[in-house]
CSV table of N, CA and C in Angstrom, one decimal:
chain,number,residue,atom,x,y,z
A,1,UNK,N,-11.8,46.9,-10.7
A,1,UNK,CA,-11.5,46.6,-12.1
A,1,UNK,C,-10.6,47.8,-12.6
A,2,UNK,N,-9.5,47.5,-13.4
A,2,UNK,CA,-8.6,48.4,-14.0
A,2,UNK,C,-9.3,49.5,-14.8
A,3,UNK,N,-9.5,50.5,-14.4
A,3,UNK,CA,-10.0,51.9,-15.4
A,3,UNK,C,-9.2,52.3,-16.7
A,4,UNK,N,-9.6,52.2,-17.4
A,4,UNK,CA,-8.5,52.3,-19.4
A,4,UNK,C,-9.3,53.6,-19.4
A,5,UNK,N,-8.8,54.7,-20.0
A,5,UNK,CA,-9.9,55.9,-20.9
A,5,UNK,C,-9.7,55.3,-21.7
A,6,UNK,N,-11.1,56.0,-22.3
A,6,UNK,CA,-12.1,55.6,-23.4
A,6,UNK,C,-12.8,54.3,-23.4
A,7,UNK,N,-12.6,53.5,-22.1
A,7,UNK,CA,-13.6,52.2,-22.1
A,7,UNK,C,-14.5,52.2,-20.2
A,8,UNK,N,-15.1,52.2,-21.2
A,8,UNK,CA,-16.6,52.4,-20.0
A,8,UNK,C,-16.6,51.1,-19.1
A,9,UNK,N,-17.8,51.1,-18.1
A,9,UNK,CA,-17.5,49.9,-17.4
A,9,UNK,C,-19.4,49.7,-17.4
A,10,UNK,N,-19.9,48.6,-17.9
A,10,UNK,CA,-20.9,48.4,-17.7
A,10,UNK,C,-21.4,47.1,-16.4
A,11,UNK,N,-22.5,46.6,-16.2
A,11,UNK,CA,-23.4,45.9,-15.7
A,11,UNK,C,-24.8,45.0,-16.1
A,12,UNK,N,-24.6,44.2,-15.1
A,12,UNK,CA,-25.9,43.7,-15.7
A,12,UNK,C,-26.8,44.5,-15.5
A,13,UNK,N,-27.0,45.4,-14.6
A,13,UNK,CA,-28.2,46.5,-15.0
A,13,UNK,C,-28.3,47.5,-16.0
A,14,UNK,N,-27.5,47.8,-16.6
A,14,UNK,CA,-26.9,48.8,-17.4
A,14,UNK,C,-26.7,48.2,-18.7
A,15,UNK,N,-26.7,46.8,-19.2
A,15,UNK,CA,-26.3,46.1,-19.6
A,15,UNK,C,-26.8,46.1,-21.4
A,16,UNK,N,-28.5,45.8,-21.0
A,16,UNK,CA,-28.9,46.1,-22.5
A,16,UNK,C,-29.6,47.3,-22.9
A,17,UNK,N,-29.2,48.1,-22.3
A,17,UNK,CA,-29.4,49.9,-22.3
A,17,UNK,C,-28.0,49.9,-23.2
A,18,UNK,N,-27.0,49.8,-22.6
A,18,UNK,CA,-25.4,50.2,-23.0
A,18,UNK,C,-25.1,49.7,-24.5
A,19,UNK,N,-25.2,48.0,-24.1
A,19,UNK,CA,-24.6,47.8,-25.5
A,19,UNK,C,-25.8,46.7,-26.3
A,20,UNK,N,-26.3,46.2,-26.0
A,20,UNK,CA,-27.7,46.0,-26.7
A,20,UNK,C,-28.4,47.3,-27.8
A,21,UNK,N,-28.4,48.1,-27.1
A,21,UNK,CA,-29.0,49.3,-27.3
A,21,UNK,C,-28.5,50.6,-28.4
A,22,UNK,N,-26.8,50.3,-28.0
A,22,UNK,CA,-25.7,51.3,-28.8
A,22,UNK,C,-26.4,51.2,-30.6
A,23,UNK,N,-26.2,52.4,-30.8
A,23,UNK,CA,-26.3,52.4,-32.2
A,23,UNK,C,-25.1,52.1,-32.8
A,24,UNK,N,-23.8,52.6,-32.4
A,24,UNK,CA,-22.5,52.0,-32.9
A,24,UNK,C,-22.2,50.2,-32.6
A,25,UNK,N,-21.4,49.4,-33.0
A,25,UNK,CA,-21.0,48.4,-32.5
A,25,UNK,C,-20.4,48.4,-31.3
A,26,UNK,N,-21.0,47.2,-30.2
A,26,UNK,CA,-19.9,47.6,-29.3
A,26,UNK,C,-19.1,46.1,-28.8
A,27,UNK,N,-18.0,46.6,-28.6
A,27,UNK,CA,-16.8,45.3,-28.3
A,27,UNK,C,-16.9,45.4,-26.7
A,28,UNK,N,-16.9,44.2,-26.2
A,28,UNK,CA,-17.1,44.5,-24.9
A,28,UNK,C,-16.3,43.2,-24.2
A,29,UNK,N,-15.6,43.4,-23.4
A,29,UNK,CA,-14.6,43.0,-22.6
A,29,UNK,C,-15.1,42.6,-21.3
A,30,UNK,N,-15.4,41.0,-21.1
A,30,UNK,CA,-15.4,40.5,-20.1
A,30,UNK,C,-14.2,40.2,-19.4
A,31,UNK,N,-14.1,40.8,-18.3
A,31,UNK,CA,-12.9,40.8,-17.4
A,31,UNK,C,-13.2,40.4,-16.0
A,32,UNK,N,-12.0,40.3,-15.2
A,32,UNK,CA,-11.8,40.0,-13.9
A,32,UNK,C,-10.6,40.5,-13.2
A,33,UNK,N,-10.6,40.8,-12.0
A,33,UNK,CA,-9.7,41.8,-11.4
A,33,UNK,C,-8.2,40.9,-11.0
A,34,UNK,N,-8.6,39.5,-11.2
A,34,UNK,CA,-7.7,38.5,-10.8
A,34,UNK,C,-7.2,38.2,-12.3
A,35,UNK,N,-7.6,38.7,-13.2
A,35,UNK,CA,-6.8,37.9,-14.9
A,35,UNK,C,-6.0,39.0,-15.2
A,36,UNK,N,-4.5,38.2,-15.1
A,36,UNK,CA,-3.3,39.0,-16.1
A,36,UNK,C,-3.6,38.8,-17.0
A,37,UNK,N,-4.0,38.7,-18.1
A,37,UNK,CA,-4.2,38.9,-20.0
A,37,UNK,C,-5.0,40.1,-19.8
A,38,UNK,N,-6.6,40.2,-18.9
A,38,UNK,CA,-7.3,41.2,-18.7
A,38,UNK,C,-6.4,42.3,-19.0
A,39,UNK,N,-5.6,42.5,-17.9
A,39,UNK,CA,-4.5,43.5,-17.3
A,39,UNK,C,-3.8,44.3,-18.9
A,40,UNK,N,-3.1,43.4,-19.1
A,40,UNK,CA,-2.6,43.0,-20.6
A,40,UNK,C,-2.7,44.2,-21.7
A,41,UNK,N,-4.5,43.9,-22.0
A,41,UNK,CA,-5.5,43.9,-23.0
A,41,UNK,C,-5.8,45.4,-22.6
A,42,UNK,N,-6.0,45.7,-21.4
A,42,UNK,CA,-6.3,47.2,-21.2
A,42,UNK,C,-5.7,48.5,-22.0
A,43,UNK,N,-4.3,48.4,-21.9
A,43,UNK,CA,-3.6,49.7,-22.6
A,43,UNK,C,-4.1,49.7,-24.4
A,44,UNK,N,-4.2,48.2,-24.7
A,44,UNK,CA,-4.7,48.0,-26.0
A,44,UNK,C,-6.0,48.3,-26.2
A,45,UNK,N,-6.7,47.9,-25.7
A,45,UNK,CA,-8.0,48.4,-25.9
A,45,UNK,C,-8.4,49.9,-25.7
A,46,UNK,N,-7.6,50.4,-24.6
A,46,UNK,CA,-7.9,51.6,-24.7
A,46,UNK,C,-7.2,53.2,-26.0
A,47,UNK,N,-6.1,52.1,-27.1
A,47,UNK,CA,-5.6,52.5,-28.1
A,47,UNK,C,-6.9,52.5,-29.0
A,48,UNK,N,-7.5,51.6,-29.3
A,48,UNK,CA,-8.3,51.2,-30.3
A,48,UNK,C,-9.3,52.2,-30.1
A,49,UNK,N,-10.0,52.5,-28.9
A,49,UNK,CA,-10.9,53.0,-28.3
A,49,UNK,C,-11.0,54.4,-29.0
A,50,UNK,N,-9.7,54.6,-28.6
A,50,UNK,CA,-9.2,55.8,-29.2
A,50,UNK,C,-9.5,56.3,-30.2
A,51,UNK,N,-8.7,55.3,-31.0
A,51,UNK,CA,-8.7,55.4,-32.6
A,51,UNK,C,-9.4,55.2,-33.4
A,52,UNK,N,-10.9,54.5,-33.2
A,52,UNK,CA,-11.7,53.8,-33.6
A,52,UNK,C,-12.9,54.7,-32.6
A,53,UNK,N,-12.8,55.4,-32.2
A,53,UNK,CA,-13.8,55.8,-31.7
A,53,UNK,C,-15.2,56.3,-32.3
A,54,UNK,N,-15.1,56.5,-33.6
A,54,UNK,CA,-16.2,56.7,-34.3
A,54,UNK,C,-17.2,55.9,-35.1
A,55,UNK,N,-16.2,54.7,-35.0
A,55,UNK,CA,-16.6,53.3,-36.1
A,55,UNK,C,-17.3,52.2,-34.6
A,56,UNK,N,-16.7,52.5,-33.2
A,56,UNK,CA,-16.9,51.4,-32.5
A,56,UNK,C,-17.0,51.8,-30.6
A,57,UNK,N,-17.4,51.3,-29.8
A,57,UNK,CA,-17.5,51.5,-28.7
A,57,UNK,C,-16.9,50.7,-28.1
A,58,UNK,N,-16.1,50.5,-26.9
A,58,UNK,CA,-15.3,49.8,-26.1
A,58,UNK,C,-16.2,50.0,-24.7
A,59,UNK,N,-16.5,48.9,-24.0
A,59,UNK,CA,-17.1,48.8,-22.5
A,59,UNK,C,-16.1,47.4,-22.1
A,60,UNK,N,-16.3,47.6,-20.8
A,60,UNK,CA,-15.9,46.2,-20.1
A,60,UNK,C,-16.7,45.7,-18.7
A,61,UNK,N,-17.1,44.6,-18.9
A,61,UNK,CA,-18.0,44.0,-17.9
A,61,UNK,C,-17.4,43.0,-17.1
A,62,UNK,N,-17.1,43.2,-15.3
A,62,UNK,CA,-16.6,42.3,-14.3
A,62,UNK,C,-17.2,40.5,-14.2
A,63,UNK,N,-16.3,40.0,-14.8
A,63,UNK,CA,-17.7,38.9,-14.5
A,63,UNK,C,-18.1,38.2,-13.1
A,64,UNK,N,-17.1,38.3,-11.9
A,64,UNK,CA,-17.4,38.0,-10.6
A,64,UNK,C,-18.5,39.3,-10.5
A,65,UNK,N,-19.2,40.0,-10.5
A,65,UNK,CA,-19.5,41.0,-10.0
A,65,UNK,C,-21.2,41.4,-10.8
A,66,UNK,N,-20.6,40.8,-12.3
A,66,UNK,CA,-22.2,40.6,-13.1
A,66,UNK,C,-22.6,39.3,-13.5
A,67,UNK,N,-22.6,38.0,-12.6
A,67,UNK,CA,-22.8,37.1,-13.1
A,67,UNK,C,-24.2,36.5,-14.2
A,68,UNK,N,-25.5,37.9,-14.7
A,68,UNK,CA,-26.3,37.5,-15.4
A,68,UNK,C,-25.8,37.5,-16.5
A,69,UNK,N,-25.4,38.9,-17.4
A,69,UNK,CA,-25.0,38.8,-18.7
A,69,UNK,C,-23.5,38.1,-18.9
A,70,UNK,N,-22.7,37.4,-17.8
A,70,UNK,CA,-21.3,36.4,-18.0
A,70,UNK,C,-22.3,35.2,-18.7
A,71,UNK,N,-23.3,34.6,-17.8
A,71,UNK,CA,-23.7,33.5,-18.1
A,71,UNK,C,-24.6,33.8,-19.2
A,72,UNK,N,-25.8,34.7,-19.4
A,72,UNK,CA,-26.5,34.5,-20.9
A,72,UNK,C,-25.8,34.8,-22.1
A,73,UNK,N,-24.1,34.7,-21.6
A,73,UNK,CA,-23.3,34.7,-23.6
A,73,UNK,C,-22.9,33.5,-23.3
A,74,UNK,N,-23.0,33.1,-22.4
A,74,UNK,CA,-22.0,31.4,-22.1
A,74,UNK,C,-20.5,31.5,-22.2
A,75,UNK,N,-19.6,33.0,-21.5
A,75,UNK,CA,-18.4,33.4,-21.4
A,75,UNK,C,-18.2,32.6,-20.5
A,76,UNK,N,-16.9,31.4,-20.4
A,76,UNK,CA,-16.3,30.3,-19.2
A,76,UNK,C,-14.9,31.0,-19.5
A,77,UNK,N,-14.0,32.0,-20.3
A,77,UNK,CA,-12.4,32.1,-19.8
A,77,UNK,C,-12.9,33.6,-19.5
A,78,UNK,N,-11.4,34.5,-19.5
A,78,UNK,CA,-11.3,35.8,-19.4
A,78,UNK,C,-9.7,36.0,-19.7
A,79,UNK,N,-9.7,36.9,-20.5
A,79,UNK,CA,-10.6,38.0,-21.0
A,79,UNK,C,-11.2,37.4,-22.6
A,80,UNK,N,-12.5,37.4,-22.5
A,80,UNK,CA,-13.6,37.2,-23.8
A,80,UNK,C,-13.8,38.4,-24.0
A,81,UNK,N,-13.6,38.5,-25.5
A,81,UNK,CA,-14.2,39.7,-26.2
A,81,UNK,C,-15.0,39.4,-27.2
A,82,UNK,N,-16.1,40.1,-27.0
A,82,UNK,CA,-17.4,40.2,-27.9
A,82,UNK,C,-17.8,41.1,-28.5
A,83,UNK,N,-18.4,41.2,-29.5
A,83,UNK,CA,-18.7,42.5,-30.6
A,83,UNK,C,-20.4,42.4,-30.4
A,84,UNK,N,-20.8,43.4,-30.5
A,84,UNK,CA,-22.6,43.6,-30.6
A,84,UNK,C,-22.6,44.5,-31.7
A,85,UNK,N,-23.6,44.0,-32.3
A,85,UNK,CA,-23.9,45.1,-33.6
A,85,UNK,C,-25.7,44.9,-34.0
A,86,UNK,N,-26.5,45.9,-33.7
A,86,UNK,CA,-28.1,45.8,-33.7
A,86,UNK,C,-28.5,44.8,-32.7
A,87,UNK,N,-27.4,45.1,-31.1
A,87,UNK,CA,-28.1,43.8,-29.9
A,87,UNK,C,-27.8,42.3,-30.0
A,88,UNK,N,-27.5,42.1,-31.5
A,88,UNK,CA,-26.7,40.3,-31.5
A,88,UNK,C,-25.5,40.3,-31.5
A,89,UNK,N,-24.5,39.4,-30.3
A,89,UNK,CA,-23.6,38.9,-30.5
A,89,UNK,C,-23.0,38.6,-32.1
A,90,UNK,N,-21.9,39.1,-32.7
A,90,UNK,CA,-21.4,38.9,-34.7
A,90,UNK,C,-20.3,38.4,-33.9
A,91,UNK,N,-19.0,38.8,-32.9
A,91,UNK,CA,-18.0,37.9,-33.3
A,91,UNK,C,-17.6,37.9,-31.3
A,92,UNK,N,-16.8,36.5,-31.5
A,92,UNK,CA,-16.5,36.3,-30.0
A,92,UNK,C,-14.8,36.3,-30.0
A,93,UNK,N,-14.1,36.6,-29.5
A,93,UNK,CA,-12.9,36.2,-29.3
A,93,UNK,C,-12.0,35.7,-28.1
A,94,UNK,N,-11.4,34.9,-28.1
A,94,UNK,CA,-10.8,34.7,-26.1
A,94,UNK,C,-9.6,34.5,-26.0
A,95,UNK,N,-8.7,35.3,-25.1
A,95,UNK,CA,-7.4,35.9,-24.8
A,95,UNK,C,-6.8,37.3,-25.1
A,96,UNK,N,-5.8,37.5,-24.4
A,96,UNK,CA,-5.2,38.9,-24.9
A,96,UNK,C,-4.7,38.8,-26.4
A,97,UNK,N,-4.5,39.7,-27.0
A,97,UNK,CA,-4.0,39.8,-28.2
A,97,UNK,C,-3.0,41.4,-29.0
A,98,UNK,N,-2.2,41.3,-29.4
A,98,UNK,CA,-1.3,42.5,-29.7
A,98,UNK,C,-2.4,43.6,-30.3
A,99,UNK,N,-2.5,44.8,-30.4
A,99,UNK,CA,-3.2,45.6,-31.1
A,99,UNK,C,-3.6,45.4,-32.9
A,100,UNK,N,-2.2,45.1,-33.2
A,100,UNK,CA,-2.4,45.2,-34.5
A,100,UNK,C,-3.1,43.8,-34.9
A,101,UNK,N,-3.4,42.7,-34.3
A,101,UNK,CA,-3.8,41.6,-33.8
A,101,UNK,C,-5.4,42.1,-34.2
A,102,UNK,N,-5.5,42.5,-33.0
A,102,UNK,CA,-6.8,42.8,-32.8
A,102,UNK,C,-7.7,43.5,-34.0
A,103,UNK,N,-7.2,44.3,-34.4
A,103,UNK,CA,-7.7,45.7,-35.4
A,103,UNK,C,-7.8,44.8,-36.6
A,104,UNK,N,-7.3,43.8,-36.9
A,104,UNK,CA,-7.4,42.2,-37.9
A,104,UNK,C,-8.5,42.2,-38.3
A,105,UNK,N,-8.9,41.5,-36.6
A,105,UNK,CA,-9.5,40.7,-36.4
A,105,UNK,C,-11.2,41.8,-36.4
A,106,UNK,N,-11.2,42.8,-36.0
A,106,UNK,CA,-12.2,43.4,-35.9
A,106,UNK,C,-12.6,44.1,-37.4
A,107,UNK,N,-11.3,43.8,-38.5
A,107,UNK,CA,-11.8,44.9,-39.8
A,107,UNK,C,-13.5,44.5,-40.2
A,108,UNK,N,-13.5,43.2,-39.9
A,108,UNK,CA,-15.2,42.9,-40.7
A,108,UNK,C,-16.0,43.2,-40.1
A,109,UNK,N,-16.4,43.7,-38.7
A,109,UNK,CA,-17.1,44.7,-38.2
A,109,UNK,C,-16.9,45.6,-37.8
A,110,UNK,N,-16.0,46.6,-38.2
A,110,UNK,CA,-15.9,48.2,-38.3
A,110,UNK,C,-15.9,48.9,-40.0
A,111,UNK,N,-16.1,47.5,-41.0
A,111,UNK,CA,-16.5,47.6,-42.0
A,111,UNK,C,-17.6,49.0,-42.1
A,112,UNK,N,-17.9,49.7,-42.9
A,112,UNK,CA,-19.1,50.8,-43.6
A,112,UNK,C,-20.1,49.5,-43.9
């Protein structure tokens, strides 16, 4: 899986310790080593990460590789991005998307 700083790489073991668990929100990127958009989405995500670091957490989960938590969100494309905020799924989104795109789409949960 592509390594981005500032985005962690979780598991199903790891899984609802990491972002279940996060006190911050966390956006989590289901990926695969075979998806160009994945590929894409990385440099982006790892801007946000950046930038947003105090409002939000960035991880990414392989889904050939963790197939429990792929199948208990019911993720079928890649790259899915998901937001967790207090352990429940708040927003899903699917495909790559430009940064300023993104940061949009996320204002309503990086909200205070």
């Amino acid at each position: 899986m592509m390594q981005v700083e500032g985005v962690a790489e979780v598991t199903d073991a790891d899984f609802d310790a990491e972002v279940l668990g996060a006190e911050l929100p966390v956006l989590v990127k289901f990926t695969a080593d075979w998806c160009g958009p994945c590929r894409q989405l990385g440099p982006v995500l790892g801007a946000v990460a950046a930038e947003e670091a105090d409002r939000l957490r960035i991880v990414q989960l392989d889904v050939d590789r963790n197939p429990e938590v792929t199948v208990r969100y019911g993720v079928l494309a890649t790259p899915t991005l998901m937001v967790f905020r207090a352990g429940e799924p708040v927003k899903s989104m699917v495909g790559a998307r430009p940064k300023r795109r993104l940061l949009q789409e996320l204002e309503d949960v990086l909200a205070p």
